[in-house]
CSV table of C-alpha atoms and ligand atoms in Angstrom, one decimal:
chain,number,residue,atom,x,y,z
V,1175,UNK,CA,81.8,146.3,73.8
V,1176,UNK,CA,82.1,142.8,73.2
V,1177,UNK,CA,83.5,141.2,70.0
V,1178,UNK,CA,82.0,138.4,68.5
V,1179,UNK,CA,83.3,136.1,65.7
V,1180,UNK,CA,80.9,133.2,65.7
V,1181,UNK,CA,77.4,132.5,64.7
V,1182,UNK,CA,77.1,130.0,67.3
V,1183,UNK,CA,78.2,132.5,69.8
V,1184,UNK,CA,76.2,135.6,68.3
V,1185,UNK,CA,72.7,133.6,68.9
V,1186,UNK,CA,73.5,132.4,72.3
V,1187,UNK,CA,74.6,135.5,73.4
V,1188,UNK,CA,72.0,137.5,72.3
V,1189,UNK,CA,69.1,134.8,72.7
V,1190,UNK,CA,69.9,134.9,76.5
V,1191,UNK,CA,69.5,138.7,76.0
V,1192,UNK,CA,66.2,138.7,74.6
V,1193,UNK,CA,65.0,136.0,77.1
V,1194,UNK,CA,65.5,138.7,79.8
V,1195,UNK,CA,63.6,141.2,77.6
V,1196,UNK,CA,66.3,143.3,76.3
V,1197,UNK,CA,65.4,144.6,73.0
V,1198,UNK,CA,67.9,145.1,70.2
V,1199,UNK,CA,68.7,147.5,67.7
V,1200,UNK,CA,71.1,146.1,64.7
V,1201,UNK,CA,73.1,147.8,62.3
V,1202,UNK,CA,74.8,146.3,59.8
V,1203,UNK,CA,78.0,147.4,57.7
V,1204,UNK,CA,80.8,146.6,55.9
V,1205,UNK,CA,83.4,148.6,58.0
V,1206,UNK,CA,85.5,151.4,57.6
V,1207,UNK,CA,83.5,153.4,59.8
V,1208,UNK,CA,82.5,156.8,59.4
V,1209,UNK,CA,80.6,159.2,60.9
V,1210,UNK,CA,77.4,157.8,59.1
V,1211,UNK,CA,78.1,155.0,60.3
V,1212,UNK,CA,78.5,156.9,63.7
V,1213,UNK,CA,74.8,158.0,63.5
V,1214,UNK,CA,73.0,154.3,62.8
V,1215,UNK,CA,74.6,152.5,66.0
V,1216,UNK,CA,73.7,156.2,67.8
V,1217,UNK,CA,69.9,156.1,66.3
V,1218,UNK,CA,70.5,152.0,67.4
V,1219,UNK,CA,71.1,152.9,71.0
V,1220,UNK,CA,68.5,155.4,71.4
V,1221,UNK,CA,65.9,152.7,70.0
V,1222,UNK,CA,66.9,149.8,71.9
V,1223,UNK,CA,68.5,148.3,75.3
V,1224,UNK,CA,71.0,147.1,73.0
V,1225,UNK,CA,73.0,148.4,69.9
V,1226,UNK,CA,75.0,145.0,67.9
V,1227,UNK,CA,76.7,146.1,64.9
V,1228,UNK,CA,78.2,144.0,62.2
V,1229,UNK,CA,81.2,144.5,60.6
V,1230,UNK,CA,81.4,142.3,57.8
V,1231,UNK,CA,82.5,142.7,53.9
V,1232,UNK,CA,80.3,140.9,52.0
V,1233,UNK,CA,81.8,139.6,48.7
V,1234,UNK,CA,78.4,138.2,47.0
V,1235,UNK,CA,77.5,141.8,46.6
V,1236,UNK,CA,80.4,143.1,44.5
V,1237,UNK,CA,80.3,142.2,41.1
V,1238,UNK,CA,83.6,143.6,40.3
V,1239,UNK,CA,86.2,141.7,41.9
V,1240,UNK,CA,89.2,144.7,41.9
V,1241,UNK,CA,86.2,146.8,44.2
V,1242,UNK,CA,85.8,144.0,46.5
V,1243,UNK,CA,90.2,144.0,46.8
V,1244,UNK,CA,89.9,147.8,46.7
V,1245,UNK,CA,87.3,148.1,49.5
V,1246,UNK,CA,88.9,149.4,52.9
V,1247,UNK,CA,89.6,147.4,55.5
V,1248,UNK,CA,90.7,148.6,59.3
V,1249,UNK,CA,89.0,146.7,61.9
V,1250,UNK,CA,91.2,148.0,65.2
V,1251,UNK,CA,89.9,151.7,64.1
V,1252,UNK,CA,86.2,150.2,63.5
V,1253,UNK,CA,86.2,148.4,66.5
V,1254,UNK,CA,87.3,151.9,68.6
V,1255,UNK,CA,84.9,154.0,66.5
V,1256,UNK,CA,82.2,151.8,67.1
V,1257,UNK,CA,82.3,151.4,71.0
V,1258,UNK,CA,82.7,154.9,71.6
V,1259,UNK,CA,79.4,155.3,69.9
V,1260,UNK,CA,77.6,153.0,72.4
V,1261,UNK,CA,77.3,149.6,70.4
V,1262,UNK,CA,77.5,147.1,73.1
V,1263,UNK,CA,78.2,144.4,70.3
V,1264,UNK,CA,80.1,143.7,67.7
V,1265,UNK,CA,79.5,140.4,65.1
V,1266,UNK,CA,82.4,140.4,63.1
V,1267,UNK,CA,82.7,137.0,61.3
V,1268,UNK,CA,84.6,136.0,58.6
V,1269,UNK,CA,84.2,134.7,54.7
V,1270,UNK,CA,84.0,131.0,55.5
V,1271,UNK,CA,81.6,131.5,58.9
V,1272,UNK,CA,78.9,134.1,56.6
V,1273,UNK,CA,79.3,131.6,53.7
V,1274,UNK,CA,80.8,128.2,54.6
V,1275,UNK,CA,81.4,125.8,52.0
V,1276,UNK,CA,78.2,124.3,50.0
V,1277,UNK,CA,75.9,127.5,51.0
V,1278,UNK,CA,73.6,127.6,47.7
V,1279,UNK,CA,70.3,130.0,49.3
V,1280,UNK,CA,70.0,133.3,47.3
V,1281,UNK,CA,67.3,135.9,48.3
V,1282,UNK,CA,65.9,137.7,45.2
V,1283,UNK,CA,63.6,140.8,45.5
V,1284,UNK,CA,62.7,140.8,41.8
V,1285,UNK,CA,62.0,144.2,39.7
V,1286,UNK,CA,62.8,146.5,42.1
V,1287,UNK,CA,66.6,144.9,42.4
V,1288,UNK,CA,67.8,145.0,38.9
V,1289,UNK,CA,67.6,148.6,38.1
V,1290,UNK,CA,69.7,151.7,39.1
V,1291,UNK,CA,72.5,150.6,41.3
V,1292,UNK,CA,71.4,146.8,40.0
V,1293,UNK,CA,71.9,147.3,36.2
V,1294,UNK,CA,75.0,149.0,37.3
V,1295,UNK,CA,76.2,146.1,39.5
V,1296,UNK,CA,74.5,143.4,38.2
V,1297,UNK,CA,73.8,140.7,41.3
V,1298,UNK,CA,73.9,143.6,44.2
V,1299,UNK,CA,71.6,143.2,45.5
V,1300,UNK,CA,71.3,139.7,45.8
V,1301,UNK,CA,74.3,139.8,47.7
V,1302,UNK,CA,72.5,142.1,50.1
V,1303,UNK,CA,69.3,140.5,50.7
V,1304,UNK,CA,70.9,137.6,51.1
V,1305,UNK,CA,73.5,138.4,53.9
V,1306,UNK,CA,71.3,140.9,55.4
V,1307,UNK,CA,68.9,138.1,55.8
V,1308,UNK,CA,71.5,136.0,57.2
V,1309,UNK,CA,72.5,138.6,59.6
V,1310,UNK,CA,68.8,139.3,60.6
V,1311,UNK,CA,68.0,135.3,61.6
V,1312,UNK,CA,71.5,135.7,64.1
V,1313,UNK,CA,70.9,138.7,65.6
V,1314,UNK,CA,66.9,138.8,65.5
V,1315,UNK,CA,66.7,142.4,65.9
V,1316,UNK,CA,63.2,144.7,67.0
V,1317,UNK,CA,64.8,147.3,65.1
V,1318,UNK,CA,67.0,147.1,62.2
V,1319,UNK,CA,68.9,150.4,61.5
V,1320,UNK,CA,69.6,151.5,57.8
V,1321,UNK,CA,70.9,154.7,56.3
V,1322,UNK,CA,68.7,157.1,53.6
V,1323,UNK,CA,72.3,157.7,51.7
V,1324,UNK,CA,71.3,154.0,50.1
V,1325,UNK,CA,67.7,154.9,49.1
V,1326,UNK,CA,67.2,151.9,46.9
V,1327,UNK,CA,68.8,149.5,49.0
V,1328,UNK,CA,66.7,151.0,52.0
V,1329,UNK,CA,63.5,150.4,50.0
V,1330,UNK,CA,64.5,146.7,48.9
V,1331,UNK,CA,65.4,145.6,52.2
V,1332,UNK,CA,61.9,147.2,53.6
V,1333,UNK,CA,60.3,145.2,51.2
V,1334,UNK,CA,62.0,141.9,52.0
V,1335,UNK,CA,61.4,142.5,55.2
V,1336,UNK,CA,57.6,143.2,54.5
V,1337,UNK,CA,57.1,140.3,52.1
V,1338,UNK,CA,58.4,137.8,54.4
V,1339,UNK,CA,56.8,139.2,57.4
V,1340,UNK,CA,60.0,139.3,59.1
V,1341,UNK,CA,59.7,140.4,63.0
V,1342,UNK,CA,61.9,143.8,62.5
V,1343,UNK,CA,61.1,147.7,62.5
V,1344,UNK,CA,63.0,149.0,59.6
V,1345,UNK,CA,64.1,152.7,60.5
V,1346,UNK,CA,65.7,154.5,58.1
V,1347,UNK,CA,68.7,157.7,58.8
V,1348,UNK,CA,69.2,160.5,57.1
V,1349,UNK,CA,72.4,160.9,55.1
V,1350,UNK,CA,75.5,162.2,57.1
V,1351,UNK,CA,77.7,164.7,55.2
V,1352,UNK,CA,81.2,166.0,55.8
V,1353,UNK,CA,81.7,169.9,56.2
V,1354,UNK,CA,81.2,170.3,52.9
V,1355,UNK,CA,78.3,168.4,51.5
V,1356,UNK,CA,79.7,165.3,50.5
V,1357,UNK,CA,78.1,162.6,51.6
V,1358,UNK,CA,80.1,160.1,53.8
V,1359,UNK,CA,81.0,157.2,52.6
V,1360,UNK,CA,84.0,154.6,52.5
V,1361,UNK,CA,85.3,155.2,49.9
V,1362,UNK,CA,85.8,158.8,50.3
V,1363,UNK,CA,89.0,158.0,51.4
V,1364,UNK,CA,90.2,156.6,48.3
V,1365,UNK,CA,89.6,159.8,46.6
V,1366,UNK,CA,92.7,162.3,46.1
V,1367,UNK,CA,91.8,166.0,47.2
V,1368,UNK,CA,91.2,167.0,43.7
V,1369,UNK,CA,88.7,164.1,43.4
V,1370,UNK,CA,86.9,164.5,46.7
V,1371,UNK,CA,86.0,168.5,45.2
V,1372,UNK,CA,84.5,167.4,42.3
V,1373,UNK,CA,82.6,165.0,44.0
V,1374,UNK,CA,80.7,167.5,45.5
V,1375,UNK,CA,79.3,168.1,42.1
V,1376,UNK,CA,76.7,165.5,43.1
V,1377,UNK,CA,75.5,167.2,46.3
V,1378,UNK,CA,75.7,170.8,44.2
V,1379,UNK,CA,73.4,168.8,41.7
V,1380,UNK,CA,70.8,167.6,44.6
V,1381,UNK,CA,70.8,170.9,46.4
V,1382,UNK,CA,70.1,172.7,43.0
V,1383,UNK,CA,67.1,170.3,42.2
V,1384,UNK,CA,65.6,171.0,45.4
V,1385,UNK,CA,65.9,175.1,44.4
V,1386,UNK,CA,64.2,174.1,41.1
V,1387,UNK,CA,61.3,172.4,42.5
V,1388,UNK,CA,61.1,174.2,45.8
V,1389,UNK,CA,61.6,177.8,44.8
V,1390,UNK,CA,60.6,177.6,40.9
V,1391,UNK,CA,58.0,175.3,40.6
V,1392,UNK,CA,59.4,173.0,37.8
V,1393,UNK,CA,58.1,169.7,38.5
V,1394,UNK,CA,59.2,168.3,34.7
V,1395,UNK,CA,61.8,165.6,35.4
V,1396,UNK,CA,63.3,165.9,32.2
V,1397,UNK,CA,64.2,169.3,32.7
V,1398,UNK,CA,65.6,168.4,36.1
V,1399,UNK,CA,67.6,165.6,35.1
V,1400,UNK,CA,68.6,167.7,32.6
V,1401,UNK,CA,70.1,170.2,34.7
V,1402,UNK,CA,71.5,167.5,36.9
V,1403,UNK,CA,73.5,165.8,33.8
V,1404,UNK,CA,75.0,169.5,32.8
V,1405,UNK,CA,76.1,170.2,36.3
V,1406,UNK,CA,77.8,166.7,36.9
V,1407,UNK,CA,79.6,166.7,33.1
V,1408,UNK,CA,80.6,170.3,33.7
V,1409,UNK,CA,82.6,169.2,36.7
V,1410,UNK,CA,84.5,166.1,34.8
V,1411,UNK,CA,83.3,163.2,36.7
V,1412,UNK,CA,81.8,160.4,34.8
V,1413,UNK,CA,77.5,160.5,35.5
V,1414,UNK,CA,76.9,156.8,35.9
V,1415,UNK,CA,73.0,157.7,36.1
V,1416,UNK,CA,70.4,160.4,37.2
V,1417,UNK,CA,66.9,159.4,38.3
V,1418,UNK,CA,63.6,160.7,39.7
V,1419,UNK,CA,61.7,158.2,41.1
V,1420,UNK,CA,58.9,157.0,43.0
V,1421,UNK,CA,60.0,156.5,46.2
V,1422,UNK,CA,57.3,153.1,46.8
V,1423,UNK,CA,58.0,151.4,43.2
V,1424,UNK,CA,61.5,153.0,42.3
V,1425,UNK,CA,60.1,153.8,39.0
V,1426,UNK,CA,60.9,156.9,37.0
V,1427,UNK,CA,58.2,159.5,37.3
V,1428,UNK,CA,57.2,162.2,34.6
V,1429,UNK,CA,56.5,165.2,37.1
V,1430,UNK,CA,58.0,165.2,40.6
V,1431,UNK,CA,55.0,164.0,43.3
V,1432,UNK,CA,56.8,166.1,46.4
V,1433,UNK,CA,56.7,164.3,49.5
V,1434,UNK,CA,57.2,160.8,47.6
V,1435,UNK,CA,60.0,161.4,45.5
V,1436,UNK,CA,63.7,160.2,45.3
V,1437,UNK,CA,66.1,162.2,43.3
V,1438,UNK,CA,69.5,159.6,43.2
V,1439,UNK,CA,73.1,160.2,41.7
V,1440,UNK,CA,75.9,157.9,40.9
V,1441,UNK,CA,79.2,159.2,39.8
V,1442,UNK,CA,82.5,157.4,38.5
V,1443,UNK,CA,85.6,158.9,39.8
V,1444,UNK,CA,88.8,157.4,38.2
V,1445,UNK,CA,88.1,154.5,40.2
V,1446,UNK,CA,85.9,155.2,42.4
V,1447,UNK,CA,81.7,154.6,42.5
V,1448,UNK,CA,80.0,156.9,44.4
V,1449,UNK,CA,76.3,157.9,45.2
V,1450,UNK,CA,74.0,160.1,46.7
V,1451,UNK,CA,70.4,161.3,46.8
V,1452,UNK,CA,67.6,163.4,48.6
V,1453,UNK,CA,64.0,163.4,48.8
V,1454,UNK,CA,61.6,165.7,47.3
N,1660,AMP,P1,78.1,150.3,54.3
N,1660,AMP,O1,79.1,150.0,55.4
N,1660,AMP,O2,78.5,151.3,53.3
N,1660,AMP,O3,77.5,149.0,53.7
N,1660,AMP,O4,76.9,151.0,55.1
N,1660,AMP,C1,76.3,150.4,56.2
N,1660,AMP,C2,75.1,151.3,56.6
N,1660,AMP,O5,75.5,152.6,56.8
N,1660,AMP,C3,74.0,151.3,55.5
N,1660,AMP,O6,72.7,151.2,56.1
N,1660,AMP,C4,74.2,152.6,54.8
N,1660,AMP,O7,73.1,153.2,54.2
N,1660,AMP,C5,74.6,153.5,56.0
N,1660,AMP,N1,75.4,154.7,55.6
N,1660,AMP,C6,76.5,154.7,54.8
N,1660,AMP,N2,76.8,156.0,54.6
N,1660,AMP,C7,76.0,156.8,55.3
N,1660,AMP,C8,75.8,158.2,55.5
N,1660,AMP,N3,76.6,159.1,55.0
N,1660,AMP,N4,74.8,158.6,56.3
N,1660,AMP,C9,73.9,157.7,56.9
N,1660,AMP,N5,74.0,156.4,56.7
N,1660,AMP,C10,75.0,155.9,56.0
């Protein structure tokens, strides 16, 4: 696997590829590789002559700065992580190269971007489309590989990528979980024990909707948020927010439509933010 640090050197590199007809599969992240993270470059191999991952913490999209200190950093055990899953690159560029000084373009992707995890972190997912547009001119991927786990960030991204007729197959992976159910992430490991059990609260919460709908027939949303919102308080996390929502317009919907709905989580934990979600 070969580590890159420049953009310069990322486009050359992987121009001259794409000249010889290699076709390439992208995934970006922010590090601190899991097995989630393990999946994408996986799905990005099997899709492509060519896996490049990016490694890269993105300050625009945290609005609060003690997160962006917070967020975990290990790039020797990223680096091993990701070439034993078969990425054949790695762009890892720093603050200054992503944003040098004077950089002033921000991508916006209107209504869809300031609700849920965007009234919670106000500016998100600027931060996202922005850099993930960045990311996309570099590497100029045929395939660009995303996980389900961020459903609304998923469905934004689609959308830029459909709105500016970018030249990029969106495919989206369903979420990895650990033995238990949590969903990986991160910033798992900033949870203590005790925390990482009651974080399962949220996967307990998704798997019980899916009983309510599937094997009872309520299709009511506000009885299933309802039961979501006892079964998260009961555990002692903080609920940040429950939704059911159209999976197309990420608007709340009265009665589940199955097949194009997205049930979606966020949970404080002391310090730690954490979501999850499933389709219905
Ligand atoms: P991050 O490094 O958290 O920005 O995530 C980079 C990519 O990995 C995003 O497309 C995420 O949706 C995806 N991802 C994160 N956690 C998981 C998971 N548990 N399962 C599948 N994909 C994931």
């Amino acid at each position: 696997m070969e580590v890159i640090r420049q953009i310069a050197a990322a486009k050359k590199h992987l121009r001259e590829e794409s000249r010889k007809g290699r076709r390439i599969a992208f995934v970006p992240t922010m590090g601190a590789l899991h097995a989630g993270h393990r999946r994408l470059i996986e799905t990005a191999r099997e899709k492509a002559d060519l896996a490049v991952l990016s490694i890269f913490v993105n300050p625009t999209q945290f609005n609060d700065p003690e997160d962006l200190q917070n967020y975990p950093r290990d790039e020797e055990a990223d680096l091993r992580l990701a070439e034993e899953a078969g990425a054949d690159i790695a762009f890892v560029p720093t603050v200054e190269e992503i944003y040098p000084p004077g950089f002033f373009t921000s991508v916006n992707v209107g209504r869809l971007s300031t609700k849920l995890e965007g009234a919670s972190r106000p500016g998100h997912f600027r931060g996202v489309c922005t850099v993930v547009l960045k990311l996309l001119e570099i590497v100029r991927p045929d395939h660009l590989v995303l996980g389900l786990k961020d459903a609304q960030q998923f469905t934004i991204l689609q959308h830029m990528v459909d709105d500016l007729c970018l030249d990029t197959e969106v495919v989206g992976v369903p979420t990895v979980r650990e033995a238990g159910g949590l969903a990986c992430s991160s910033r798992n490991i900033l949870l203590t024990p005790q925390q990482r059990r009651k974080a399962l609260c949220m996967y307990r919460a998704l798997k019980r909707t899916h009983f309510l709908v599937k094997k009872q027939g309520i299709l009511h949303t506000g009885e299933l948020l309802q039961a979501i919102r006892s079964a998260v308080q009961t555990s002692g996390v903080e609920l940040d927010y429950a939704a059911i929502v159209s999976r197309v317009t990420l608007e709340p919907l009265e009665h589940v439509v199955r097949g194009g709905t997205y049930v979606l989580i966020a949970i404080r934990i002391g310090k730690v933010r954490l979501i999850d979600n499933t389709r219905i």
